[in-house]
Amino acid sequence: MNELDLLVENYFTDSIETSDLFRLVEQMMVNEARNTAGADINEIMFGYFAAGSSWDRFVNAEEAEVALNKRKGEVLPTEWENQIGRAKAMIEDVLQWANENGWEGEITRVWWTARPGVLSRAVGKPVSSGNPTDILLEFGREDFLGISAKSTKGKADIGFKNPGALPIANALNLDIKKVIQDQSKKAIEDLKLPSTATARKKYLRVKGNELIKSAAEDVGRNLLNILRELLYERLNNMEEEQIRNHITTYWLDAGENYPYYIKVTGRGTESRGFSASISDPVKNENYKLLMSHPIEVVKVGSDSIGVMAGGKRIMKMRFKYESQKLASSLKMSGDPWK
């Protein structure tokens, strides 16, 4: 979920004036456009390389080329080159993985499926919106493999997911809206903070306001702890199969698996070199452990919940502020638990 979605979804935590809202939305749209441009370049160039560095087997090539040319003008030359370098590393690993896991022969057709309806039309049947395929590969005839593409300049693992706080809470029938409203409102009144999120963020970051900022962050940490306790209580009182279904569907994206897909992450920069890694949501070790061993949820630190299966660490989930505590939207984070 992007920042704009989170702002709209969680606006109730802040009293945002119309003018401030417009400024926030404008800035978020600029940031989102930059991120989207890089992602589109990476996905399309991955598809291009998958099709043999040709548009001939790229089914919706016209649409992809138009988007690619537009996106090229929206990023710096270094970003363009880095996205291409990561795409090359990604296709090399995907071809090796496919050969080792039953996808035989050459890639005969490629689709860029990031736009609504393309994936369903490509496979010839309705596909759940939960399937995260960005590029669809066809080996031979109707032997499909979806690619959920990610791209990063760093080497660290990318988190499982960063969903909004409300969708996860709603999926668990957990009412956190009033808690967030009440705690935030009381803190704003007690600390005499500005009423709007934009003004609060500026105020808390002004030199000389370190003490009030520290107090606000203490309140924010306490709210995160309260939300953690509510989430833990709910999960800890669920049947094991319910927890298993929640984790695989909402955090591992393994609940909607047609067409079969893998997650592929391209990493690096031109100066440091490129690499890629592949995660199979169904065949990875975490999924196997979740499906075949007892599941346990445990408290980790002051704001996280750890999920274990068979005594082994699977992931951590936590609530967090988008940026400044008490002055930005709340979301959730799902990360590898080392």
Coordinates of C-alpha atoms in Angstrom, one line a residue:
M1 CA 0.0 0.0 0.0
N2 CA 1.5 3.4 -1.0
E3 CA 1.7 6.5 1.2
L4 CA -1.2 8.2 -0.5
D5 CA -3.5 5.2 0.2
L6 CA -2.3 5.2 3.8
L7 CA -3.0 8.9 4.2
V8 CA -6.6 8.6 2.9
E9 CA -7.1 5.4 4.9
N10 CA -5.8 6.7 8.2
Y11 CA -6.7 10.4 8.0
F12 CA -8.9 9.9 11.1
T13 CA -5.7 9.9 13.2
D14 CA -5.0 13.5 12.3
S15 CA -7.1 16.7 12.0
I16 CA -5.9 17.6 8.5
E17 CA -7.0 20.9 7.0
T18 CA -7.9 21.0 3.4
S19 CA -4.8 23.0 2.3
D20 CA -2.5 20.8 4.3
L21 CA -4.1 17.7 2.9
F22 CA -3.6 19.0 -0.7
R23 CA 0.1 19.7 0.0
L24 CA 0.6 16.3 1.5
V25 CA -1.2 14.6 -1.4
E26 CA 0.8 16.5 -3.9
Q27 CA 4.2 15.6 -2.3
M28 CA 3.1 11.9 -1.9
M29 CA 2.0 11.8 -5.5
V30 CA 5.5 13.1 -6.6
N31 CA 7.3 10.5 -4.5
E32 CA 4.9 7.7 -5.6
A33 CA 5.4 8.7 -9.3
R34 CA 9.2 8.4 -8.9
N35 CA 8.9 5.0 -7.3
T36 CA 6.4 3.8 -9.9
A37 CA 8.6 5.0 -12.7
G38 CA 11.5 2.9 -11.5
A39 CA 9.4 -0.1 -10.9
D40 CA 7.8 0.1 -14.4
I41 CA 11.2 0.4 -16.0
N42 CA 12.4 -2.7 -14.1
E43 CA 9.3 -4.7 -14.9
I44 CA 9.2 -3.9 -18.6
M45 CA 12.9 -4.4 -19.2
F46 CA 12.7 -7.7 -17.4
G47 CA 9.9 -8.7 -19.8
Y48 CA 11.9 -7.5 -22.7
F49 CA 15.0 -9.6 -21.7
A50 CA 12.7 -12.5 -21.0
A51 CA 11.4 -12.3 -24.6
G52 CA 14.9 -12.6 -25.9
S53 CA 15.7 -8.9 -26.0
S54 CA 13.0 -8.4 -28.5
W55 CA 9.5 -7.0 -28.6
D56 CA 8.3 -9.8 -31.0
R57 CA 7.2 -12.2 -28.2
F58 CA 6.0 -9.4 -25.9
V59 CA 2.2 -9.6 -26.4
N60 CA 1.4 -6.0 -25.2
A61 CA 4.6 -4.6 -26.5
E62 CA 3.0 -1.4 -27.8
E63 CA 1.6 -0.5 -24.4
A64 CA 4.9 -1.4 -22.7
E65 CA 7.1 0.6 -25.1
V66 CA 4.9 3.7 -24.7
A67 CA 5.1 3.4 -20.9
L68 CA 8.9 2.7 -21.0
N69 CA 9.7 5.7 -23.1
K70 CA 7.5 7.9 -20.8
R71 CA 9.2 6.5 -17.7
K72 CA 12.7 7.0 -19.1
G73 CA 12.1 10.7 -19.1
E74 CA 10.9 10.7 -15.4
V75 CA 14.1 9.2 -13.9
L76 CA 17.8 10.1 -13.7
P77 CA 20.1 8.4 -16.2
T78 CA 21.7 6.5 -13.3
E79 CA 18.3 5.2 -12.2
W80 CA 17.6 4.1 -15.7
E81 CA 20.8 2.1 -15.9
N82 CA 20.4 0.6 -12.5
Q83 CA 16.9 -0.7 -13.2
I84 CA 18.2 -2.3 -16.5
G85 CA 21.1 -3.9 -14.7
R86 CA 18.8 -5.3 -12.0
A87 CA 16.4 -6.6 -14.7
K88 CA 19.3 -8.5 -16.4
A89 CA 20.3 -10.1 -13.2
M90 CA 16.7 -11.0 -12.5
I91 CA 16.1 -12.8 -15.8
E92 CA 19.3 -14.8 -15.5
D93 CA 18.2 -16.2 -12.1
V94 CA 14.6 -16.7 -13.2
L95 CA 15.6 -18.8 -16.2
Q96 CA 17.8 -21.0 -14.1
W97 CA 15.1 -21.4 -11.5
A98 CA 12.5 -22.2 -14.1
N99 CA 14.7 -24.8 -15.7
E100 CA 15.2 -26.4 -12.3
N101 CA 11.6 -26.4 -11.3
G102 CA 9.7 -27.8 -14.2
W103 CA 9.2 -24.9 -16.6
E104 CA 10.7 -26.4 -19.7
G105 CA 11.7 -25.0 -23.1
E106 CA 11.9 -21.4 -24.3
I107 CA 9.7 -18.5 -23.3
T108 CA 7.2 -18.1 -26.1
R109 CA 5.2 -15.1 -24.9
V110 CA 5.5 -12.3 -22.3
W111 CA 2.9 -10.0 -20.9
W112 CA 3.4 -6.9 -18.7
T113 CA 0.5 -7.4 -16.3
A114 CA 0.7 -4.4 -14.0
R115 CA -2.4 -2.9 -15.6
P116 CA -5.9 -4.1 -14.7
G117 CA -7.4 -7.0 -16.6
V118 CA -4.2 -8.0 -18.5
L119 CA -3.4 -11.0 -16.3
S120 CA -6.9 -12.5 -16.6
R121 CA -7.0 -12.0 -20.4
A122 CA -3.5 -13.6 -20.7
V123 CA -4.4 -16.8 -18.9
G124 CA -8.0 -16.9 -20.3
K125 CA -9.8 -17.0 -17.0
P126 CA -10.6 -14.7 -14.0
V127 CA -7.6 -14.2 -11.7
S128 CA -7.9 -13.0 -8.1
S129 CA -6.7 -9.5 -7.4
G130 CA -4.5 -11.0 -4.7
N131 CA -2.1 -12.4 -7.3
P132 CA 0.9 -10.0 -7.4
T133 CA 2.2 -11.0 -10.9
D134 CA 3.8 -8.0 -12.7
I135 CA 5.2 -10.0 -15.7
L136 CA 3.7 -13.2 -17.0
L137 CA 5.9 -15.7 -18.8
E138 CA 4.6 -18.5 -21.0
F139 CA 6.8 -21.5 -21.6
G140 CA 5.7 -23.6 -24.6
R141 CA 1.9 -23.6 -24.7
E142 CA 0.0 -22.4 -21.6
D143 CA 2.7 -23.2 -19.1
F144 CA 2.5 -19.9 -17.2
L145 CA 4.9 -18.5 -14.6
G146 CA 4.1 -15.2 -12.9
I147 CA 6.8 -12.8 -11.8
S148 CA 6.3 -10.4 -8.9
A149 CA 9.2 -8.1 -9.4
K150 CA 11.0 -6.0 -6.8
S151 CA 14.0 -3.7 -7.2
T152 CA 16.3 -2.1 -4.7
K153 CA 19.7 -0.5 -4.6
G154 CA 20.5 -2.2 -1.3
K155 CA 21.5 -5.8 -0.4
A156 CA 19.3 -6.4 2.6
D157 CA 16.2 -8.5 2.5
I158 CA 13.1 -6.6 1.6
G159 CA 10.3 -6.9 4.1
F160 CA 7.4 -9.3 3.4
K161 CA 4.9 -6.5 3.2
N162 CA 4.0 -3.0 4.4
P163 CA 0.2 -3.0 4.5
G164 CA -2.1 -0.4 6.0
A165 CA -3.0 -0.9 9.6
L166 CA -6.7 -1.0 8.9
P167 CA -6.8 -3.7 6.3
I168 CA -4.9 -6.1 8.6
A169 CA -7.0 -5.1 11.6
N170 CA -10.3 -5.5 9.6
A171 CA -9.2 -8.9 8.4
L172 CA -8.9 -10.0 12.0
N173 CA -12.1 -8.2 13.1
L174 CA -10.0 -6.1 15.4
D175 CA -11.3 -2.5 16.0
I176 CA -8.3 -0.2 16.4
K177 CA -9.8 2.9 15.0
K178 CA -11.2 4.3 18.2
V179 CA -8.1 3.5 20.2
I180 CA -5.9 5.4 17.7
Q181 CA -8.4 8.3 17.7
D182 CA -8.6 8.6 21.4
Q183 CA -4.9 8.2 22.2
S184 CA -3.9 10.6 19.5
K185 CA -6.5 13.2 20.4
K186 CA -5.6 13.1 24.1
A187 CA -1.8 13.4 23.4
I188 CA -2.4 16.4 21.1
E189 CA -4.4 18.1 23.8
D190 CA -2.2 17.3 26.7
L191 CA 1.0 18.3 24.9
K192 CA -0.7 21.3 23.3
L193 CA 0.4 20.3 19.8
P194 CA -0.8 21.8 16.6
S195 CA -4.0 20.3 15.3
T196 CA -2.9 19.3 11.8
A197 CA -0.4 16.6 11.0
T198 CA 1.8 18.9 8.8
A199 CA 2.0 21.6 11.5
R200 CA 2.7 19.0 14.2
K201 CA 5.6 17.5 12.2
K202 CA 7.2 20.9 11.6
Y203 CA 6.7 21.9 15.2
L204 CA 8.2 18.7 16.6
R205 CA 11.2 19.1 14.4
V206 CA 12.0 22.7 15.3
K207 CA 15.2 23.2 17.1
G208 CA 14.5 23.9 20.7
N209 CA 11.4 21.6 20.9
E210 CA 13.5 18.5 21.7
L211 CA 11.7 18.0 25.0
I212 CA 8.2 18.2 23.6
K213 CA 9.3 16.0 20.7
S214 CA 10.6 13.4 23.1
A215 CA 7.4 13.4 25.1
A216 CA 5.4 13.0 21.8
E217 CA 7.5 10.1 20.8
D218 CA 7.0 8.5 24.1
V219 CA 3.3 8.7 23.6
G220 CA 3.6 7.4 20.1
R221 CA 5.7 4.4 21.3
N222 CA 3.1 3.7 24.0
L223 CA 0.3 3.7 21.4
L224 CA 2.3 1.3 19.2
N225 CA 2.7 -0.9 22.3
I226 CA -1.1 -0.8 23.0
L227 CA -1.8 -1.8 19.4
R228 CA 0.7 -4.6 19.6
E229 CA -1.0 -5.9 22.8
L230 CA -4.4 -5.8 21.0
L231 CA -3.1 -7.6 18.0
Y232 CA -1.3 -10.2 20.1
E233 CA -4.4 -10.9 22.2
R234 CA -6.4 -11.5 19.0
L235 CA -3.9 -13.7 17.4
N236 CA -3.2 -15.7 20.6
N237 CA -6.9 -16.5 20.9
M238 CA -7.3 -17.7 17.3
E239 CA -7.3 -21.3 16.2
E240 CA -4.0 -22.4 14.7
E241 CA -5.6 -22.9 11.3
Q242 CA -7.0 -19.3 11.4
I243 CA -3.5 -17.9 12.1
R244 CA -2.0 -20.0 9.3
N245 CA -4.6 -18.8 6.8
H246 CA -4.0 -15.2 7.9
I247 CA -0.2 -15.3 7.6
T248 CA -0.1 -17.1 4.3
T249 CA -2.9 -14.9 2.7
Y250 CA -2.1 -11.5 4.1
W251 CA 1.6 -11.6 4.7
L252 CA 3.2 -14.2 2.4
D253 CA 0.9 -13.7 -0.6
A254 CA 0.6 -17.5 -0.9
G255 CA -3.2 -17.6 -0.7
E256 CA -3.9 -16.8 -4.4
N257 CA -1.5 -18.8 -6.4
Y258 CA -2.9 -19.1 -10.0
P259 CA -1.1 -18.5 -12.2
Y260 CA 1.8 -19.8 -10.2
Y261 CA 4.2 -17.0 -9.4
I262 CA 7.5 -16.3 -7.7
K263 CA 8.9 -13.2 -6.2
V264 CA 12.1 -11.9 -7.8
T265 CA 14.2 -9.1 -6.3
G266 CA 16.9 -7.3 -8.3
R267 CA 19.6 -5.6 -6.2
G268 CA 22.5 -3.3 -6.6
T269 CA 23.9 -0.4 -8.6
E270 CA 26.2 0.0 -11.6
S271 CA 29.1 0.9 -9.3
R272 CA 28.6 -2.0 -6.9
G273 CA 27.3 -4.6 -9.3
F274 CA 23.9 -6.4 -9.6
S275 CA 22.4 -9.5 -8.2
A276 CA 19.0 -11.1 -7.8
S277 CA 17.2 -13.5 -5.5
I278 CA 14.1 -15.6 -5.8
S279 CA 11.4 -16.4 -3.3
D280 CA 8.7 -19.0 -3.9
P281 CA 5.8 -18.2 -1.7
V282 CA 4.6 -21.8 -1.8
K283 CA 7.8 -23.8 -1.7
N284 CA 9.9 -21.6 0.5
E285 CA 10.9 -22.9 3.9
N286 CA 8.7 -20.5 5.9
Y287 CA 5.6 -21.7 4.0
K288 CA 6.5 -25.3 4.5
L289 CA 7.0 -24.8 8.2
L290 CA 3.8 -22.9 8.5
M291 CA 1.8 -25.6 6.7
S292 CA 3.3 -28.6 8.6
H293 CA 4.2 -27.5 12.1
P294 CA 2.6 -26.0 15.2
I295 CA 2.4 -22.2 15.1
E296 CA 3.2 -19.9 18.0
V297 CA 2.9 -16.1 18.3
V298 CA 5.2 -14.4 20.7
K299 CA 5.9 -10.8 21.8
V300 CA 9.1 -9.3 20.5
G301 CA 10.4 -6.1 22.0
S302 CA 7.9 -3.4 22.8
D303 CA 6.0 -3.2 19.5
S304 CA 6.4 -6.4 17.5
I305 CA 4.9 -9.9 17.3
G306 CA 7.0 -12.8 16.2
V307 CA 5.5 -15.8 14.4
M308 CA 7.1 -19.2 14.9
A309 CA 6.4 -22.6 13.4
G310 CA 8.0 -25.8 14.6
G311 CA 10.1 -23.7 17.0
K312 CA 11.7 -21.7 14.1
R313 CA 11.4 -18.0 13.4
I314 CA 9.2 -17.1 10.4
M315 CA 8.5 -13.4 10.5
K316 CA 7.8 -10.3 12.7
M317 CA 4.9 -8.0 12.3
R318 CA 4.5 -4.6 13.9
F319 CA 2.6 -1.3 13.8
K320 CA 4.7 1.7 12.9
Y321 CA 4.3 5.4 12.0
E322 CA 5.1 6.3 8.4
S323 CA 7.6 8.9 9.6
Q324 CA 7.1 11.1 12.7
K325 CA 5.3 9.7 15.7
L326 CA 2.0 11.4 16.3
A327 CA 2.4 13.4 13.1
S328 CA 2.1 10.8 10.3
S329 CA 0.0 7.8 9.2
L330 CA 0.0 4.4 10.9
K331 CA 0.8 1.3 8.9
M332 CA 2.2 -2.2 9.5
S333 CA 5.4 -3.9 8.6
G334 CA 6.1 -7.6 8.0
D335 CA 9.8 -8.4 8.1
P336 CA 12.1 -11.5 8.1
W337 CA 12.9 -12.5 11.6
K338 CA 16.6 -13.5 11.8

